Amino acid sequence: MDPYAREVTNSVGNTVIYDPDFAWDDDHFVMPGWNQLVIYELPIGTFNDKPGGAPGTFADAEKKLEHLQSIGVNAIEIMPASEFAGDFSWGYNPAHMFAVESSYDGPRAFKKFVKQAHKLGIAVIFDVVYNHFGPGDLHLWQFDSWSENGLGGIDFYNDWRCETPWGNRRPDYGRGEVRQYIRDKAMMWIEYFYVDSLRYDMTLYIRQVRADGDPGCDLPDGWGLGQWINGEIASQFPGKITIAEDLQNKSWITKDVGAGGAGFGSQ
């Protein structure tokens, strides 16, 4: 399956060439100031689903946006909605990084959801997972059939650096094509889906292998990748925020890229 496909029939199905045209109309939404955000974490699949049935969709969730507005919420954080294995998931097991989850009704439904949220004055924060891919239904795994040590092949570390709490599937942040792939994915959500912020899942495992503070386990290529993406977002989309789930109170996470920091707006 095409690693850049923006729509798939399901995580083990086929890729879809879809029409990207969408009438955003007068959507020139400006996110509230960062210190004014009241953020609601929102899992699309369970936010407004029918018990015992299929997962909820973007259209289902859209029906309750006015309720969130009424209680003072002005930003929603969408738990990961890149295509994942199965239909029921928190989404932190991304299988197809560019495709919007098919059980939520795909990319066009997501655009409609974002457009309606903006009409109600609600910013959209999108969770992204770059510390590992998969582990299941992962077509990038041994993509060209080559690998070492039985690991992931050209897009992954094939040595001890592959280790994560979610399986040995850390992408190789030092390989140019992989860096470009992750960068393009991050920019896509802002440029084509009009999201207002990216929230990175567990950046601690992007900048270190085992997150144990051992400098011998540092991943400088992972740190540099974050700097590159955050620098581009700050340059091309002023006012957008990137949020790091890092949990170590490391001040360099939110220092400017020019000063050597990772460039996140918040952690």
XYZ file of C-alpha atoms in Angstrom:
267
model
C 0.000 0.000 0.000
C 1.178 3.526 -0.787
C 2.839 4.933 2.359
C 1.591 8.430 1.426
C -2.040 7.364 0.792
C -4.496 9.712 2.498
C -7.345 7.230 2.381
C -7.541 3.429 2.654
C -10.466 1.032 2.669
C -9.152 -0.322 5.985
C -5.786 -1.061 7.566
C -5.408 -4.342 5.641
C -7.315 -3.294 2.522
C -6.491 -1.080 -0.432
C -5.420 2.515 -0.906
C -7.897 4.999 -2.363
C -7.167 7.884 -4.724
C -9.601 10.460 -3.403
C -10.535 13.958 -4.565
C -8.717 16.412 -2.248
C -10.854 19.400 -3.287
C -12.915 20.724 -0.397
C -14.902 23.924 0.061
C -13.364 25.515 3.148
C -15.295 28.703 2.222
C -14.419 31.513 4.622
C -12.568 29.375 7.153
C -9.887 31.785 8.335
C -10.061 30.621 11.927
C -7.652 32.155 14.410
C -6.925 30.028 17.447
C -7.377 31.668 20.873
C -4.207 32.692 22.668
C -2.339 29.728 24.097
C -2.979 30.865 27.674
C -6.711 31.013 26.939
C -7.143 27.472 25.638
C -9.633 25.222 27.424
C -8.782 21.836 25.940
C -11.058 18.786 25.825
C -9.398 15.484 24.901
C -11.736 13.760 22.465
C -11.651 10.134 21.247
C -13.736 10.108 18.071
C -14.664 6.429 18.360
C -16.330 6.685 21.773
C -17.323 10.338 22.134
C -20.798 9.919 20.653
C -21.133 6.278 19.630
C -24.012 3.846 20.052
C -23.164 1.292 22.766
C -22.661 -2.160 21.314
C -22.378 -0.878 17.753
C -19.687 0.441 15.457
C -17.248 3.162 16.546
C -18.498 6.724 16.446
C -17.586 8.768 13.395
C -16.527 12.368 12.784
C -20.155 13.141 11.896
C -21.331 11.644 15.200
C -18.806 13.701 17.156
C -19.747 16.826 15.219
C -23.282 16.608 16.654
C -21.937 17.295 20.162
C -19.628 20.204 19.336
C -22.246 22.740 20.390
C -22.421 21.015 23.783
C -18.671 21.430 24.225
C -18.967 25.070 23.197
C -21.722 25.590 25.793
C -19.510 24.403 28.675
C -16.645 26.713 27.701
C -14.415 24.419 25.659
C -12.557 26.322 22.928
C -10.114 23.598 21.832
C -10.498 19.879 21.259
C -7.596 17.442 21.190
C -8.399 14.618 18.789
C -6.819 11.369 19.896
C -4.835 9.868 16.999
C -6.966 9.347 13.892
C -4.379 8.110 11.429
C -5.428 4.687 10.114
C -4.804 2.085 12.812
C -5.209 -1.681 13.086
C -8.799 -2.694 13.773
C -11.767 -0.375 14.273
C -11.689 0.079 18.060
C -8.561 1.770 19.376
C -7.222 4.830 21.154
C -5.251 5.305 17.936
C -1.713 5.129 19.314
C -0.944 2.184 17.010
C -0.733 3.955 13.634
C -0.540 1.615 10.646
C -0.910 4.074 7.743
C 0.454 7.436 8.801
C -1.088 9.686 6.136
C -4.515 8.043 5.885
C -7.417 9.232 8.030
C -9.041 6.392 9.988
C -11.579 4.629 7.768
C -13.910 3.603 10.616
C -14.341 7.325 11.384
C -15.311 7.867 7.692
C -12.012 9.100 6.307
C -10.452 12.395 5.181
C -13.470 14.266 3.793
C -15.465 13.632 6.978
C -12.531 14.922 9.021
C -12.396 18.126 6.974
C -16.127 18.682 7.565
C -15.574 18.135 11.283
C -12.737 20.668 11.454
C -14.742 23.202 9.451
C -17.710 22.932 11.824
C -15.492 23.159 14.918
C -13.980 26.366 13.575
C -17.435 27.823 12.908
C -18.164 27.330 16.597
C -14.904 28.973 17.666
C -13.258 25.685 18.633
C -9.628 25.001 17.737
C -8.588 21.495 16.692
C -5.481 19.905 18.186
C -4.380 16.644 16.571
C -2.421 13.899 18.332
C 0.505 12.537 16.311
C 2.612 9.447 17.031
C 6.220 9.499 15.818
C 7.975 7.473 18.545
C 6.918 4.185 16.909
C 4.747 2.920 14.070
C 2.363 -0.029 14.307
C 2.877 -2.626 15.651
C 0.089 -4.233 13.587
C -0.990 -3.947 9.922
C 2.189 -1.990 9.218
C 2.906 -2.075 5.484
C 6.100 -0.038 5.966
C 7.573 -3.031 7.796
C 10.308 -4.538 5.575
C 8.798 -2.473 2.771
C 11.267 -3.572 0.075
C 11.798 -7.015 1.690
C 15.253 -6.068 3.058
C 15.956 -6.068 6.785
C 18.609 -6.872 9.355
C 18.163 -8.895 12.543
C 14.576 -9.684 11.520
C 13.600 -6.055 12.127
C 11.807 -3.403 10.093
C 14.079 -2.733 7.167
C 14.791 0.528 5.372
C 12.384 2.745 7.323
C 13.323 1.543 10.824
C 16.312 1.108 13.091
C 17.579 -2.436 12.680
C 19.618 -2.556 15.879
C 19.053 -1.924 19.604
C 17.721 1.574 18.814
C 14.506 -0.014 17.528
C 13.322 -0.776 21.086
C 10.198 1.016 22.348
C 7.555 0.122 24.953
C 5.196 -0.517 22.020
C 7.356 -3.001 20.117
C 10.645 -2.805 18.229
C 9.303 -0.397 15.636
C 11.030 2.955 16.032
C 11.481 4.712 12.662
C 15.051 5.584 11.683
C 15.239 9.334 12.374
C 18.660 9.490 10.785
C 17.541 8.364 7.332
C 16.666 11.263 5.038
C 13.635 9.616 3.460
C 12.171 8.787 6.874
C 12.746 12.304 8.154
C 11.026 13.702 5.061
C 8.133 11.267 5.513
C 7.490 12.310 9.116
C 7.953 16.000 8.298
C 5.488 15.772 5.392
C 2.967 14.006 7.601
C 3.152 16.697 10.273
C 2.765 19.526 7.791
C -0.133 17.766 6.037
C -2.459 18.035 9.028
C -1.968 21.790 9.203
C -1.775 22.586 5.505
C -4.517 20.348 4.120
C -6.738 19.598 7.120
C -6.532 23.034 8.775
C -5.733 21.711 12.241
C -4.487 24.349 14.662
C -2.011 22.390 16.744
C -0.102 19.127 16.909
C 0.320 17.244 20.158
C 3.238 14.786 19.985
C 2.852 11.481 21.791
C 5.740 10.662 24.181
C 8.562 12.745 22.743
C 10.767 11.215 25.446
C 11.001 8.110 23.237
C 11.897 10.200 20.194
C 14.900 11.797 21.881
C 15.995 8.688 23.848
C 15.824 4.946 23.276
C 14.843 3.804 26.759
C 13.869 7.111 28.379
C 16.152 6.347 31.337
C 18.324 9.461 31.220
C 21.386 7.533 30.063
C 23.166 9.862 27.576
C 24.405 6.752 25.782
C 20.779 6.156 24.774
C 20.251 9.625 23.307
C 18.823 9.887 19.790
C 20.232 13.164 18.441
C 18.584 12.520 15.072
C 15.192 12.372 16.814
C 15.899 15.664 18.577
C 16.971 17.249 15.295
C 13.855 16.013 13.541
C 11.669 17.752 16.136
C 13.653 20.941 15.671
C 13.176 20.801 11.898
C 9.417 20.265 12.032
C 8.796 22.801 14.800
C 10.953 25.359 13.011
C 9.008 24.919 9.772
C 5.646 25.169 11.517
C 6.711 28.341 13.317
C 7.950 29.836 10.042
C 5.096 28.823 7.757
C 2.165 28.866 10.194
C 2.751 31.506 12.869
C 0.450 31.076 15.839
C 0.119 27.316 15.540
C 1.193 25.445 18.647
C 3.068 22.169 19.024
C 2.755 20.353 22.340
C 5.192 17.716 23.626
C 4.129 14.909 25.937
C 7.572 14.587 27.519
C 6.892 14.427 31.273
C 10.481 15.095 32.405
C 10.324 18.879 32.992
C 13.188 19.353 30.542
C 13.427 23.082 29.844
C 15.114 22.580 26.461
C 11.897 21.073 25.075
C 10.301 24.520 24.892
C 13.351 26.649 24.161
C 13.675 28.152 20.682
C 15.275 26.088 17.956
C 17.785 28.873 17.352
C 18.978 28.517 20.935
C 19.334 24.746 20.591
C 15.934 23.870 22.010
C 13.371 21.522 20.480
C 11.059 24.430 19.688
C 7.806 23.127 21.169
C 5.313 25.730 22.323
C 4.309 23.769 25.403
C 4.853 20.511 27.225
